[in-house]
Amino acid sequence: MTSTSLALPSFDLNWASGFVDGEACIHIAKQTYQDLRRKTAYRLRLCIEQNDLQVLEHFLRGMKALGVHGVIYSKKREIGQNRQVYRLNFDEAMAALAFWTQGEAGRRFGAGGLPKHIALIREKLYWKLRSLK
């Protein structure tokens, strides 16, 4: 915490949405391994980098209250940085992406309703995402 930190706003979705819009990066992270037996992994990730740890902790607490979990990391300081920088990552987006694509979340099925095989895919991905938390 810094002595110059201002009082944080109460956490609500409007504040969180504006914070993400202004401060976050949504990208696909590629993770490779030195062990060649492991395959490269790709993750849809939302990350926020800040030098104000208090703000990231506030955001993370609010998201945890909504059931969304993330991790704050200290980044390695680089030449030219006079303050520590932190990164908050949310990595459960792979299941969310599969929900959108495989579960056809953007599709409207009309009067017939949701086909059983799509409902099963959505249910499976729902539980997968919950298990990641």
PDB file of C-alpha atoms in Angstrom:
ATOM      1  CA  MET A   1       0.000   0.000   0.000  1.00  0.00           C
ATOM      2  CA  THR A   2       1.187   3.457  -0.734  1.00  0.00           C
ATOM      3  CA  SER A   3       0.597   6.489   1.427  1.00  0.00           C
ATOM      4  CA  THR A   4      -0.637   8.399  -1.621  1.00  0.00           C
ATOM      5  CA  SER A   5      -3.458   5.936  -2.440  1.00  0.00           C
ATOM      6  CA  LEU A   6      -6.920   7.450  -2.644  1.00  0.00           C
ATOM      7  CA  ALA A   7     -10.036   5.867  -1.184  1.00  0.00           C
ATOM      8  CA  LEU A   8     -11.253   3.101  -3.477  1.00  0.00           C
ATOM      9  CA  PRO A   9     -14.801   3.158  -4.850  1.00  0.00           C
ATOM     10  CA  SER A  10     -17.147   0.451  -3.678  1.00  0.00           C
ATOM     11  CA  PHE A  11     -17.000  -2.581  -5.945  1.00  0.00           C
ATOM     12  CA  ASP A  12     -19.853  -2.915  -8.384  1.00  0.00           C
ATOM     13  CA  LEU A  13     -20.102  -4.213 -11.919  1.00  0.00           C
ATOM     14  CA  ASN A  14     -20.233  -0.746 -13.475  1.00  0.00           C
ATOM     15  CA  TRP A  15     -16.945   0.216 -11.809  1.00  0.00           C
ATOM     16  CA  ALA A  16     -15.411  -3.187 -12.684  1.00  0.00           C
ATOM     17  CA  SER A  17     -16.511  -2.866 -16.317  1.00  0.00           C
ATOM     18  CA  GLY A  18     -14.965   0.582 -16.632  1.00  0.00           C
ATOM     19  CA  PHE A  19     -11.789  -0.594 -14.914  1.00  0.00           C
ATOM     20  CA  VAL A  20     -11.443  -3.555 -17.286  1.00  0.00           C
ATOM     21  CA  ASP A  21     -12.233  -1.374 -20.307  1.00  0.00           C
ATOM     22  CA  GLY A  22      -9.529   1.122 -19.375  1.00  0.00           C
ATOM     23  CA  GLU A  23      -6.866  -1.062 -17.775  1.00  0.00           C
ATOM     24  CA  ALA A  24      -7.193  -4.688 -18.896  1.00  0.00           C
ATOM     25  CA  CYS A  25      -5.778  -6.638 -21.786  1.00  0.00           C
ATOM     26  CA  ILE A  26      -7.651  -9.635 -23.167  1.00  0.00           C
ATOM     27  CA  HIS A  27      -5.341 -11.883 -25.138  1.00  0.00           C
ATOM     28  CA  ILE A  28      -4.423 -15.444 -25.980  1.00  0.00           C
ATOM     29  CA  ALA A  29      -1.411 -16.571 -23.949  1.00  0.00           C
ATOM     30  CA  LYS A  30       0.863 -19.239 -25.407  1.00  0.00           C
ATOM     31  CA  GLN A  31       2.628 -21.414 -22.845  1.00  0.00           C
ATOM     32  CA  THR A  32       5.480 -23.607 -23.989  1.00  0.00           C
ATOM     33  CA  TYR A  33       7.413 -26.118 -21.927  1.00  0.00           C
ATOM     34  CA  GLN A  34      11.052 -27.182 -21.872  1.00  0.00           C
ATOM     35  CA  ASP A  35       9.822 -30.754 -21.485  1.00  0.00           C
ATOM     36  CA  LEU A  36       9.141 -31.642 -25.122  1.00  0.00           C
ATOM     37  CA  ARG A  37       6.637 -34.317 -24.093  1.00  0.00           C
ATOM     38  CA  ARG A  38       4.236 -31.587 -22.959  1.00  0.00           C
ATOM     39  CA  LYS A  39       2.211 -29.883 -25.635  1.00  0.00           C
ATOM     40  CA  THR A  40       2.012 -26.129 -26.014  1.00  0.00           C
ATOM     41  CA  ALA A  41      -1.002 -24.706 -24.175  1.00  0.00           C
ATOM     42  CA  TYR A  42      -3.104 -21.713 -25.187  1.00  0.00           C
ATOM     43  CA  ARG A  43      -5.236 -19.748 -22.763  1.00  0.00           C
ATOM     44  CA  LEU A  44      -7.656 -16.914 -23.285  1.00  0.00           C
ATOM     45  CA  ARG A  45      -6.599 -14.546 -20.526  1.00  0.00           C
ATOM     46  CA  LEU A  46      -7.715 -11.286 -19.038  1.00  0.00           C
ATOM     47  CA  CYS A  47      -4.849  -9.490 -17.315  1.00  0.00           C
ATOM     48  CA  ILE A  48      -4.452  -6.143 -15.628  1.00  0.00           C
ATOM     49  CA  GLU A  49      -1.068  -4.603 -14.881  1.00  0.00           C
ATOM     50  CA  GLN A  50      -0.831  -1.891 -12.265  1.00  0.00           C
ATOM     51  CA  ASN A  51       1.682  -0.448  -9.862  1.00  0.00           C
ATOM     52  CA  ASP A  52      -1.074   0.107  -7.296  1.00  0.00           C
ATOM     53  CA  LEU A  53      -1.411  -3.253  -5.560  1.00  0.00           C
ATOM     54  CA  GLN A  54      -4.295  -1.961  -3.438  1.00  0.00           C
ATOM     55  CA  VAL A  55      -6.455  -1.379  -6.531  1.00  0.00           C
ATOM     56  CA  LEU A  56      -5.738  -4.872  -7.892  1.00  0.00           C
ATOM     57  CA  GLU A  57      -6.532  -6.462  -4.521  1.00  0.00           C
ATOM     58  CA  HIS A  58      -9.803  -4.502  -4.367  1.00  0.00           C
ATOM     59  CA  PHE A  59     -10.754  -5.659  -7.867  1.00  0.00           C
ATOM     60  CA  LEU A  60      -9.786  -9.258  -7.088  1.00  0.00           C
ATOM     61  CA  ARG A  61     -11.856  -9.302  -3.859  1.00  0.00           C
ATOM     62  CA  GLY A  62     -14.887  -8.044  -5.770  1.00  0.00           C
ATOM     63  CA  MET A  63     -14.454 -10.648  -8.483  1.00  0.00           C
ATOM     64  CA  LYS A  64     -13.998 -13.454  -5.936  1.00  0.00           C
ATOM     65  CA  ALA A  65     -17.300 -12.406  -4.348  1.00  0.00           C
ATOM     66  CA  LEU A  66     -18.849 -13.068  -7.768  1.00  0.00           C
ATOM     67  CA  GLY A  67     -17.181 -16.487  -7.981  1.00  0.00           C
ATOM     68  CA  VAL A  68     -14.409 -15.452 -10.404  1.00  0.00           C
ATOM     69  CA  HIS A  69     -10.900 -16.199  -9.180  1.00  0.00           C
ATOM     70  CA  GLY A  70      -7.596 -14.768 -10.298  1.00  0.00           C
ATOM     71  CA  VAL A  71      -3.994 -14.483  -9.148  1.00  0.00           C
ATOM     72  CA  ILE A  72      -1.810 -11.425  -8.553  1.00  0.00           C
ATOM     73  CA  TYR A  73       1.861 -11.731  -9.469  1.00  0.00           C
ATOM     74  CA  SER A  74       4.754  -9.363  -8.848  1.00  0.00           C
ATOM     75  CA  LYS A  75       6.454  -8.681 -12.153  1.00  0.00           C
ATOM     76  CA  LYS A  76      10.211  -8.565 -12.431  1.00  0.00           C
ATOM     77  CA  ARG A  77      11.301  -4.940 -12.240  1.00  0.00           C
ATOM     78  CA  GLU A  78      12.942  -3.531 -15.329  1.00  0.00           C
ATOM     79  CA  ILE A  79      15.368  -0.683 -15.819  1.00  0.00           C
ATOM     80  CA  GLY A  80      13.440   2.563 -15.890  1.00  0.00           C
ATOM     81  CA  GLN A  81      10.730   1.415 -13.482  1.00  0.00           C
ATOM     82  CA  ASN A  82      10.767   3.237 -10.203  1.00  0.00           C
ATOM     83  CA  ARG A  83       7.791   1.352  -8.761  1.00  0.00           C
ATOM     84  CA  GLN A  84       6.918  -2.322  -8.506  1.00  0.00           C
ATOM     85  CA  VAL A  85       4.391  -3.507 -11.110  1.00  0.00           C
ATOM     86  CA  TYR A  86       1.834  -6.244 -10.439  1.00  0.00           C
ATOM     87  CA  ARG A  87      -0.213  -8.390 -12.819  1.00  0.00           C
ATOM     88  CA  LEU A  88      -3.642  -9.828 -12.101  1.00  0.00           C
ATOM     89  CA  ASN A  89      -4.545 -12.808 -14.310  1.00  0.00           C
ATOM     90  CA  PHE A  90      -7.827 -14.590 -14.875  1.00  0.00           C
ATOM     91  CA  ASP A  91      -7.131 -17.847 -16.764  1.00  0.00           C
ATOM     92  CA  GLU A  92     -10.429 -19.714 -16.727  1.00  0.00           C
ATOM     93  CA  ALA A  93     -11.346 -18.274 -20.074  1.00  0.00           C
ATOM     94  CA  MET A  94     -10.579 -21.510 -21.963  1.00  0.00           C
ATOM     95  CA  ALA A  95     -13.749 -23.116 -20.645  1.00  0.00           C
ATOM     96  CA  ALA A  96     -15.632 -19.897 -21.367  1.00  0.00           C
ATOM     97  CA  LEU A  97     -14.387 -19.895 -24.962  1.00  0.00           C
ATOM     98  CA  ALA A  98     -15.385 -23.540 -25.432  1.00  0.00           C
ATOM     99  CA  PHE A  99     -18.798 -22.686 -23.989  1.00  0.00           C
ATOM    100  CA  TRP A 100     -19.171 -20.010 -26.654  1.00  0.00           C
ATOM    101  CA  THR A 101     -17.935 -22.097 -29.576  1.00  0.00           C
ATOM    102  CA  GLN A 102     -18.834 -25.716 -28.793  1.00  0.00           C
ATOM    103  CA  GLY A 103     -21.906 -24.792 -26.766  1.00  0.00           C
ATOM    104  CA  GLU A 104     -23.027 -22.381 -29.496  1.00  0.00           C
ATOM    105  CA  ALA A 105     -23.786 -19.731 -26.888  1.00  0.00           C
ATOM    106  CA  GLY A 106     -24.435 -17.048 -29.502  1.00  0.00           C
ATOM    107  CA  ARG A 107     -26.975 -19.122 -31.415  1.00  0.00           C
ATOM    108  CA  ARG A 108     -30.752 -18.837 -30.959  1.00  0.00           C
ATOM    109  CA  PHE A 109     -32.483 -22.171 -31.482  1.00  0.00           C
ATOM    110  CA  GLY A 110     -36.022 -20.865 -31.878  1.00  0.00           C
ATOM    111  CA  ALA A 111     -39.242 -22.535 -30.807  1.00  0.00           C
ATOM    112  CA  GLY A 112     -37.670 -25.995 -30.670  1.00  0.00           C
ATOM    113  CA  GLY A 113     -35.468 -24.921 -27.794  1.00  0.00           C
ATOM    114  CA  LEU A 114     -31.953 -26.030 -27.012  1.00  0.00           C
ATOM    115  CA  PRO A 115     -31.008 -29.376 -28.622  1.00  0.00           C
ATOM    116  CA  LYS A 116     -30.107 -32.066 -26.094  1.00  0.00           C
ATOM    117  CA  HIS A 117     -26.527 -32.519 -27.366  1.00  0.00           C
ATOM    118  CA  ILE A 118     -25.861 -28.762 -27.022  1.00  0.00           C
ATOM    119  CA  ALA A 119     -27.382 -28.755 -23.539  1.00  0.00           C
ATOM    120  CA  LEU A 120     -25.033 -31.608 -22.559  1.00  0.00           C
ATOM    121  CA  ILE A 121     -22.011 -29.723 -23.901  1.00  0.00           C
ATOM    122  CA  ARG A 122     -23.019 -26.603 -21.977  1.00  0.00           C
ATOM    123  CA  GLU A 123     -23.563 -28.573 -18.783  1.00  0.00           C
ATOM    124  CA  LYS A 124     -20.175 -30.291 -19.124  1.00  0.00           C
ATOM    125  CA  LEU A 125     -18.416 -26.956 -19.655  1.00  0.00           C
ATOM    126  CA  TYR A 126     -20.330 -25.381 -16.784  1.00  0.00           C
ATOM    127  CA  TRP A 127     -18.932 -28.007 -14.407  1.00  0.00           C
ATOM    128  CA  LYS A 128     -15.478 -27.801 -15.954  1.00  0.00           C
ATOM    129  CA  LEU A 129     -15.336 -24.071 -15.314  1.00  0.00           C
ATOM    130  CA  ARG A 130     -16.547 -24.544 -11.748  1.00  0.00           C
ATOM    131  CA  SER A 131     -13.829 -27.146 -11.131  1.00  0.00           C
ATOM    132  CA  LEU A 132     -11.148 -24.652 -12.204  1.00  0.00           C
ATOM    133  CA  LYS A 133     -12.044 -22.284  -9.403  1.00  0.00           C
TER     134      LYS A 133
END
